[in-house]
Short mmCIF file of C-alpha atoms in Angstrom, two decimals:
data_model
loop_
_atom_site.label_atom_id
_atom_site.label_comp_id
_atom_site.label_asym_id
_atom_site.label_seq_id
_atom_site.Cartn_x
_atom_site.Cartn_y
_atom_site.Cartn_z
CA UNK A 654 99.18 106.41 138.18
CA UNK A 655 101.12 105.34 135.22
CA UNK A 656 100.73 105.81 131.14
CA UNK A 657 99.16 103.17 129.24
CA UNK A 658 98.35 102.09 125.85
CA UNK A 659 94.04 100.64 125.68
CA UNK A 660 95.37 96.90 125.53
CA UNK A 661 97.52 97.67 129.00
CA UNK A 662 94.93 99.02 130.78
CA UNK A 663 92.38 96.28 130.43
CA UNK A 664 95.11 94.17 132.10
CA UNK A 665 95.32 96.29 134.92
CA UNK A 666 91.56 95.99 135.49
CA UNK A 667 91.95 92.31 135.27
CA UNK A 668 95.27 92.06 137.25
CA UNK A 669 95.74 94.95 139.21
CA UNK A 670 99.35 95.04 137.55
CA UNK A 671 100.92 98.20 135.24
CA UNK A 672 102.89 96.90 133.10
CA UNK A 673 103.33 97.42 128.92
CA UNK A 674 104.97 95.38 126.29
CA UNK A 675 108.04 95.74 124.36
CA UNK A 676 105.28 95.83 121.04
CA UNK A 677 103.00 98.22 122.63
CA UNK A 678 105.46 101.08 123.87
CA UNK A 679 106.97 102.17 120.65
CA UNK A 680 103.79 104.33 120.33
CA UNK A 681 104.45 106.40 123.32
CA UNK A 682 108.02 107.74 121.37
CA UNK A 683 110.10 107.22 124.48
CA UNK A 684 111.26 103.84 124.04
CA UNK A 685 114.49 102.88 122.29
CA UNK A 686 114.08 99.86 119.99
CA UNK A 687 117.33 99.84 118.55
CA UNK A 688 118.58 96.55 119.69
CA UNK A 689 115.33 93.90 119.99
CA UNK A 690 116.84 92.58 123.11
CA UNK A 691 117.37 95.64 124.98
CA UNK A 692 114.97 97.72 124.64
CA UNK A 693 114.44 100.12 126.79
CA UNK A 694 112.88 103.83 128.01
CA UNK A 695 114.85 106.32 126.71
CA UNK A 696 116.04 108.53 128.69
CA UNK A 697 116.61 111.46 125.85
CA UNK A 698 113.29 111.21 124.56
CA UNK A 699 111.66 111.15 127.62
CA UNK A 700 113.37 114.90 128.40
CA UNK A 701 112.46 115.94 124.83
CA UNK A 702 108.98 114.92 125.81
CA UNK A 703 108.77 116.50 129.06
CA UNK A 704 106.95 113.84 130.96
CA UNK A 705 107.83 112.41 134.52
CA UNK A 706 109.44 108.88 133.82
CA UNK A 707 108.08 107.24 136.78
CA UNK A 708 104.67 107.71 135.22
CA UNK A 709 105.85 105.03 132.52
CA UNK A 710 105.06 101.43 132.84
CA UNK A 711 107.39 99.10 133.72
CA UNK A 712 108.14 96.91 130.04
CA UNK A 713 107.26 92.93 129.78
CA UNK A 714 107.45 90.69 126.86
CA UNK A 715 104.11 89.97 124.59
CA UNK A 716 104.45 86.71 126.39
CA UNK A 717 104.86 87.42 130.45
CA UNK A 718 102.29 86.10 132.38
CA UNK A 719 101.44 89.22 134.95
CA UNK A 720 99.84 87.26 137.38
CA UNK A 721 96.24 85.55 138.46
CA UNK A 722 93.34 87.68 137.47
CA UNK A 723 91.92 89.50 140.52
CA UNK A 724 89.23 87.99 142.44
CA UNK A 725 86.39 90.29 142.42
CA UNK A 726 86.96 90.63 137.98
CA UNK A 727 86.75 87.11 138.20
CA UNK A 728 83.22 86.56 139.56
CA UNK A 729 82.23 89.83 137.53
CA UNK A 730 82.79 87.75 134.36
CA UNK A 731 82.40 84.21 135.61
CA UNK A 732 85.77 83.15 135.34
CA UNK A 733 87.78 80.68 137.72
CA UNK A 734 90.00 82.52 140.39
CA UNK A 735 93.09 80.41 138.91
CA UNK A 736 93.19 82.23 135.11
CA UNK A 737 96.28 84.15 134.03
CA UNK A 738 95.99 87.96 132.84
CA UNK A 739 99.22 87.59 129.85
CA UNK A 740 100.50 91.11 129.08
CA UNK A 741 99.33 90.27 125.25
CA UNK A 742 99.94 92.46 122.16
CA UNK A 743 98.41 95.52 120.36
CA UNK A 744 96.02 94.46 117.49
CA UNK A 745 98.86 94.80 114.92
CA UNK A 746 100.83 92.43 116.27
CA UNK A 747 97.74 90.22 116.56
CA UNK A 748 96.53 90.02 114.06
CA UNK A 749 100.34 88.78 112.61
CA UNK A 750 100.28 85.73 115.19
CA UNK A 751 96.50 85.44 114.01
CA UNK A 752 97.27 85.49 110.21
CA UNK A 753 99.58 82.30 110.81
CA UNK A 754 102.66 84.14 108.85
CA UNK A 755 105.14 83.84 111.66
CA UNK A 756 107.94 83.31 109.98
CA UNK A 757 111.11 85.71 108.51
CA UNK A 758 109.52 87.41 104.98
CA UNK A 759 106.08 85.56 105.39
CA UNK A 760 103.69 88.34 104.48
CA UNK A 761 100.28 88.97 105.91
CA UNK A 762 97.83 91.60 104.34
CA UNK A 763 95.09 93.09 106.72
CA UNK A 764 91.90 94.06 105.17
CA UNK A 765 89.67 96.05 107.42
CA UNK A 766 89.14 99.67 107.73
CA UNK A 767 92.47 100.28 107.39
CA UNK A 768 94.78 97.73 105.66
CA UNK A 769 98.17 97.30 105.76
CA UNK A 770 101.13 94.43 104.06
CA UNK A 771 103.57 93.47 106.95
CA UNK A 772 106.15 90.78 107.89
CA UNK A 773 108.16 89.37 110.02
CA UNK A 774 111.81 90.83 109.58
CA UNK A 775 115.31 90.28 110.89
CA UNK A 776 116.65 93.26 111.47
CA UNK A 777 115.71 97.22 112.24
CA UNK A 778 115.51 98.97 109.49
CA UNK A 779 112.98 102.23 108.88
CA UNK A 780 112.17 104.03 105.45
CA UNK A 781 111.13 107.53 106.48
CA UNK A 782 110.21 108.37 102.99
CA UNK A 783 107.16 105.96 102.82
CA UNK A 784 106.20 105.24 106.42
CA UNK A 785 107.62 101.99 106.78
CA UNK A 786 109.43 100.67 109.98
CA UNK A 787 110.82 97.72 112.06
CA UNK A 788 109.30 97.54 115.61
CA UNK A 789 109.00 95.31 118.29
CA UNK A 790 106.64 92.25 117.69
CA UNK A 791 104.81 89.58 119.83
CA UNK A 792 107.33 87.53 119.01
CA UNK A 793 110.64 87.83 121.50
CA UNK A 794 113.66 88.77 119.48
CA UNK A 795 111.85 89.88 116.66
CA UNK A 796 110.79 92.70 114.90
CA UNK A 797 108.20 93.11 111.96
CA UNK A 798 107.95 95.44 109.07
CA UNK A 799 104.89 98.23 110.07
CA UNK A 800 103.04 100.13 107.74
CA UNK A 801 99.51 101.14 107.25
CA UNK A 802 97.32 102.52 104.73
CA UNK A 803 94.82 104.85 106.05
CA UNK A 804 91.10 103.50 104.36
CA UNK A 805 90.55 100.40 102.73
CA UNK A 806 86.95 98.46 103.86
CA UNK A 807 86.54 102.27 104.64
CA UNK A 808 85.06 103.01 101.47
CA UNK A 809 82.46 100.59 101.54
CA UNK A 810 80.19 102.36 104.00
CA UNK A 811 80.95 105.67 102.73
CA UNK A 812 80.12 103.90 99.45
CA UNK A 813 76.44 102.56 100.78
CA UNK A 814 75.79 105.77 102.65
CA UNK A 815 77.09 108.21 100.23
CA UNK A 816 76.15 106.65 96.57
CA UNK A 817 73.63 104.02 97.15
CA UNK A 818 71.61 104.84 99.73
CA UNK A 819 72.25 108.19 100.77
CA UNK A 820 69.78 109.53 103.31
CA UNK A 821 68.28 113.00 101.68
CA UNK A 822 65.12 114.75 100.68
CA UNK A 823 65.51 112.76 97.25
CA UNK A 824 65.60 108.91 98.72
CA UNK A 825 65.29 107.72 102.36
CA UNK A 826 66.00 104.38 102.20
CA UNK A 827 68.01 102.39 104.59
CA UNK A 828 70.18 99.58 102.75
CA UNK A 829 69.37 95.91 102.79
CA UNK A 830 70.47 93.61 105.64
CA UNK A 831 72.24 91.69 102.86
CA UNK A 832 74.22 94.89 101.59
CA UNK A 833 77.60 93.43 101.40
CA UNK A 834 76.76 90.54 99.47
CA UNK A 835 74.40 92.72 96.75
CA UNK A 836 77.91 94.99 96.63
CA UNK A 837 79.74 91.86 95.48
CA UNK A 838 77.47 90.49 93.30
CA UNK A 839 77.30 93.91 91.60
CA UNK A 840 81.49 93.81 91.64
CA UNK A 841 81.21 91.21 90.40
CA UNK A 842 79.09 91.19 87.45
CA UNK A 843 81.19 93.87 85.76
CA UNK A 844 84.55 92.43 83.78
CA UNK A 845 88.20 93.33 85.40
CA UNK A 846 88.79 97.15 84.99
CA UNK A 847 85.27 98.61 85.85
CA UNK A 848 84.70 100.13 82.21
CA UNK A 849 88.12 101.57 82.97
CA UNK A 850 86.83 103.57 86.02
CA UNK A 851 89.28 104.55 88.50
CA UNK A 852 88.65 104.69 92.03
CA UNK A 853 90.91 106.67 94.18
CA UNK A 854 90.67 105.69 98.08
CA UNK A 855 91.97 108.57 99.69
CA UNK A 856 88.80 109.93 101.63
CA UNK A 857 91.09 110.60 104.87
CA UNK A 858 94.65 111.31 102.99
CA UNK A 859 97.08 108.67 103.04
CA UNK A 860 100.01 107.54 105.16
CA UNK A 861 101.87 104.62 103.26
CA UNK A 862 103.62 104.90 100.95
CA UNK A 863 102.90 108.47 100.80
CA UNK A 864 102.13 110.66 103.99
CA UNK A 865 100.04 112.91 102.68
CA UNK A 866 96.71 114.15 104.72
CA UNK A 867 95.78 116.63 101.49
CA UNK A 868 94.65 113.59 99.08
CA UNK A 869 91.44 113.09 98.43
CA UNK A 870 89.07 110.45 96.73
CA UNK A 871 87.72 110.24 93.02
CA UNK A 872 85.76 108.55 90.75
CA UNK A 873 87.80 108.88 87.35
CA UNK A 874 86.88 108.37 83.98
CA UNK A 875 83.10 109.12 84.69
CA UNK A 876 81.01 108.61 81.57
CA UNK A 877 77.44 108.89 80.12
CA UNK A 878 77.57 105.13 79.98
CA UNK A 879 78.72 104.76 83.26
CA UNK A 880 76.54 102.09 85.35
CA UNK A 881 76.21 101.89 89.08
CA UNK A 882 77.96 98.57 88.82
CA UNK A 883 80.83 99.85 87.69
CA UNK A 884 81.42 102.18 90.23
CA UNK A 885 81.04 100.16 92.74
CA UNK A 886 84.00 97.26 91.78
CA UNK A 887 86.07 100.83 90.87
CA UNK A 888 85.50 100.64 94.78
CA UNK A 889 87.22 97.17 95.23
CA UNK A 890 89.53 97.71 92.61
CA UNK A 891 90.82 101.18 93.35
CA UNK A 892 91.54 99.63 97.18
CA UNK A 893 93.82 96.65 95.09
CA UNK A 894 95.53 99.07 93.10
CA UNK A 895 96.42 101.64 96.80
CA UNK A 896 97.32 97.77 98.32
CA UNK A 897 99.78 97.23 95.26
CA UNK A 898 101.41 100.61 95.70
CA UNK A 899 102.25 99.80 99.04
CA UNK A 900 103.50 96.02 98.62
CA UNK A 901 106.08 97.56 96.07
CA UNK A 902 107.48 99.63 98.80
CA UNK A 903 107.38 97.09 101.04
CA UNK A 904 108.66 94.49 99.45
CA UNK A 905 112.14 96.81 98.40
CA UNK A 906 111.98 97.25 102.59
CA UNK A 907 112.34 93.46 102.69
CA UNK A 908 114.66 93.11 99.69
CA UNK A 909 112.23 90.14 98.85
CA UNK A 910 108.93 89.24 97.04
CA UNK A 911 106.40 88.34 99.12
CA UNK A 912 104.60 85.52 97.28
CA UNK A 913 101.49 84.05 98.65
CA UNK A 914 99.94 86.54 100.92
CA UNK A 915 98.10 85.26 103.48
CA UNK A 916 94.67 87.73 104.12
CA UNK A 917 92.59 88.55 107.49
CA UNK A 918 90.48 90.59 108.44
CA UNK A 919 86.46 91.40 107.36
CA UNK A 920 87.51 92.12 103.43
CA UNK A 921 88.91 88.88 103.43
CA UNK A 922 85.25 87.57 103.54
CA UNK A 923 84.48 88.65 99.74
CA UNK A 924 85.59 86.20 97.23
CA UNK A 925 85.48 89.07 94.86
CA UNK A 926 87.59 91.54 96.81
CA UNK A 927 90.18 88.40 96.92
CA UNK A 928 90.09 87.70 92.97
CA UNK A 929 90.55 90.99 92.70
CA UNK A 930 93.39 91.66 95.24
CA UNK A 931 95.30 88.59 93.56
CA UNK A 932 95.17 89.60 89.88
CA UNK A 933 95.85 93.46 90.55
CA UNK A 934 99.04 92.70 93.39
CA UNK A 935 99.72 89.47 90.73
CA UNK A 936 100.21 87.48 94.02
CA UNK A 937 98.57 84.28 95.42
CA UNK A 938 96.03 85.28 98.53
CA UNK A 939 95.44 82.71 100.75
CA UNK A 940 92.54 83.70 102.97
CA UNK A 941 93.05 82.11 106.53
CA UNK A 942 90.07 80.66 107.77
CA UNK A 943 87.56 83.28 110.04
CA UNK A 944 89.38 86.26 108.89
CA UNK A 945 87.83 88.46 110.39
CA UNK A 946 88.72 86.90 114.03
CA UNK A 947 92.81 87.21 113.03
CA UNK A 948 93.41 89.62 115.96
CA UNK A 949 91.67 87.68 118.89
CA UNK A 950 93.13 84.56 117.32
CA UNK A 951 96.22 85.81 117.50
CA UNK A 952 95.67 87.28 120.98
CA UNK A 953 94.29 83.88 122.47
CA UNK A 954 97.82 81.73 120.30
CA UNK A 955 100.09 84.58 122.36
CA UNK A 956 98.78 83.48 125.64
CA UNK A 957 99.20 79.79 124.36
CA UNK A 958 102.68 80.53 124.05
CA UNK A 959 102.41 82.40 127.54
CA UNK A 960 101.13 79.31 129.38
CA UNK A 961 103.47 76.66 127.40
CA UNK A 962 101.06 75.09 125.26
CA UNK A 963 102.74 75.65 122.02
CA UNK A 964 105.47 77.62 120.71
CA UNK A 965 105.10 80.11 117.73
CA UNK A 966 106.78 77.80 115.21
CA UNK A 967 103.52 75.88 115.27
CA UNK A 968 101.56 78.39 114.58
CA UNK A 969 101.86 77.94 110.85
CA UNK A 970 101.02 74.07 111.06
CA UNK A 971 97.83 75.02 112.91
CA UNK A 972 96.97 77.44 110.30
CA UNK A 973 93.46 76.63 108.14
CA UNK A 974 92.62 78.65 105.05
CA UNK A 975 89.33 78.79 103.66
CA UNK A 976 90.49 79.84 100.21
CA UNK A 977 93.34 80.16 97.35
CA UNK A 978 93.13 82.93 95.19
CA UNK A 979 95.80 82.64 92.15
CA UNK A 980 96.68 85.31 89.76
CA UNK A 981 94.70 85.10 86.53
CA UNK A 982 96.56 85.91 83.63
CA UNK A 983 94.13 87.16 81.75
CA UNK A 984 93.40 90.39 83.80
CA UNK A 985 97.45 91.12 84.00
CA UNK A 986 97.33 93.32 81.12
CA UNK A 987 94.06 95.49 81.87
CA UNK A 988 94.87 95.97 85.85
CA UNK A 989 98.51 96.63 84.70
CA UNK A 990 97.17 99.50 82.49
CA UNK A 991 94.42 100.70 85.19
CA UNK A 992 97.59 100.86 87.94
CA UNK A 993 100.41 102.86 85.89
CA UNK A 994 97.46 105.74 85.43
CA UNK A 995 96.07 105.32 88.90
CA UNK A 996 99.79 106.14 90.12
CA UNK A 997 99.47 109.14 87.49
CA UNK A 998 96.74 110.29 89.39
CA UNK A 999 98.37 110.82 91.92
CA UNK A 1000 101.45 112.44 90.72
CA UNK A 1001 98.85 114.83 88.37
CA UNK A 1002 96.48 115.83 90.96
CA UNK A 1003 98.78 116.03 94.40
CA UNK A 1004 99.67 119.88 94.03
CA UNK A 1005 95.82 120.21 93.06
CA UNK A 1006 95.00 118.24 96.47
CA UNK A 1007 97.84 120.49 98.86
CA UNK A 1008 96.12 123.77 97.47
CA UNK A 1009 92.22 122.86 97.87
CA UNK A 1010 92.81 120.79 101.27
CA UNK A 1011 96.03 122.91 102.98
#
């Protein structure tokens, strides 16, 4: 019996093989990733870990075929007895091949629960200060730039369950089939800013570019003549202004501007959400076609690779996107404004947040 990460164990039930990849060991903290060609169990960590290092997989590339899948998995899911199990990446990494930014400093900004900005970089490099690191990618010889904020499409159900259709002796209604798309019509009836509301996203702390699990969430600004609508694009925006707070740091990781931004994952569906992410991060979105299938898109272009089909400089040339978002000008000033005091926020209320949630 051996470790493994969720992603390696499916392909030992489909190949009868243990095995991990360089991208999906990191995690376990007894790998050295040091040099992207060499890397390697560790055998310091391991000791400061106490585990038994023959319980560790042995380490493959993103792109090693393991072998044929195994007979009896084969007729379970009606497969041929030929296909190839390909040791594959984490979702991360996925959803990078999937986003079609596969290049050095080509930037690709997951929206889904979570979100994070990442890239493809040259070298290893790690900014302990705000959570950002180099680590193995899909790609061999390469690493990419990891970070990852903590709730992002998160808000939108607490929003539904918690503010518009909260379940209590006062209303018991469930929401509309149709939910998202009344949320961004509502967004999007209200003019950039949100009556100068000021959403905070922090409902589970935050890890990038602060590591903080005290923060909490807020509505800010709250008036008499505050309208539902409002607070819900707050919602969108406040998400675009935590996004922008992390680019910054990412982008001084990089030592580059990341200019267009190419967008995956089930955010990326909302035309609004995308306006909105352009003219707060002033950067051009491109939303790759299907966002929301980025990580099993990039899965199924690895094993492409795997079986010789294409390498991953094509990847970008088969890349479709089903929308441009640019900048507009005209909401630079107001989302400016809105993003110097939601940064105040933070820096006001912090110490508030460490004593009430410690």
């Amino acid at each position: 019996r051996m470790f493994l990460g969720s992603k390696d164990y499916l392909n030992l039930r489909l190949s009868g093989k243990f095995a991990a990849s360089f991208d999906s060991i990191p995690l376990f903290w007894a790998a050295n990733t040091r040099d992207i060609n060499n890397v390697h169990y560790d055998d310091r960590l391991i000791k400061k870990l106490d585990i038994d290092k023959s319980k560790l997989p042995p380490l493959k590339r993103s792109i090693d075929v393991l072998g044929d899948i195994l007979p009896e998995v084969a007729d379970q899911l009606g497969l041929g007895k030929n296909v190839k199990v390909v040791c594959g990446s984490p979702d991360h990494q996925s959803a990078c091949i999937g986003s079609g930014a596969v290049a050095d400093f080509e930037g690709h900004f997951y929206v889904g629960t979570s979100s994070w900005i990442q890239c493809i970089v040259p070298f290893k490099k790690t900014d302990v200060f705000h959570s950002i690191a180099s680590l193995p990618t899909s790609i061999p010889g390469k690493y990419y730039s990891v970070c990852e904020q903590d709730i992002a499409g998160g808000v939108l159900p607490f929003l539904i369950n918690n503010i518009l259709f909260p379940k209590n002796p006062l209303q018991n209604v469930d929401p509309p089939e149709n939910v998202f798309e009344l949320i961004e019509k509502l967004a999007d009836s209200v003019k950039p800013g949100a009556g100068r509301l000021i959403f905070t996203p922090w409902l589970n702390g935050e890890r990038t570019p602060v590591d903080n699990t005290s923060l909490r969430g807020g509505i800010y600004n709250l008036s008499l003549n505050t309208r539902v609508e409002e607070i819900v694009r707050a919602f969108l925006e406040g998400v675009a202004y935590n996004s922008k707070w992390m680019l910054g740091y990412v982008e001084k990781f990089i030592g580059r501007k990341m200019d267009p931004l190419n967008i995956v994952g089930g955010g990326a569906r909302s035309d609004v959400w995308c306006r909105i992410f352009a003219d707060v991060m002033e950067r051009t979105i491109r939303r790759v076609k299907d966002p929301q299938q980025a990580n099993a898109r990039g899965a199924a272009l690895i094993a492409a690779v795997a079986l010789g089909l294409l390498k991953f400089d094509d990847i970008p040339g088969l890349t479709q996107f089903s929308g441009i978002f640019e900048p507009n000008p005209e909401n630079r000033k107001i989302y400016r404004e809105l993003f110097s005091q939601f940064l105040a926020l933070y820096r006001s209320n912090k110490a508030v947040f460490r004593r009430l949630n410690s």
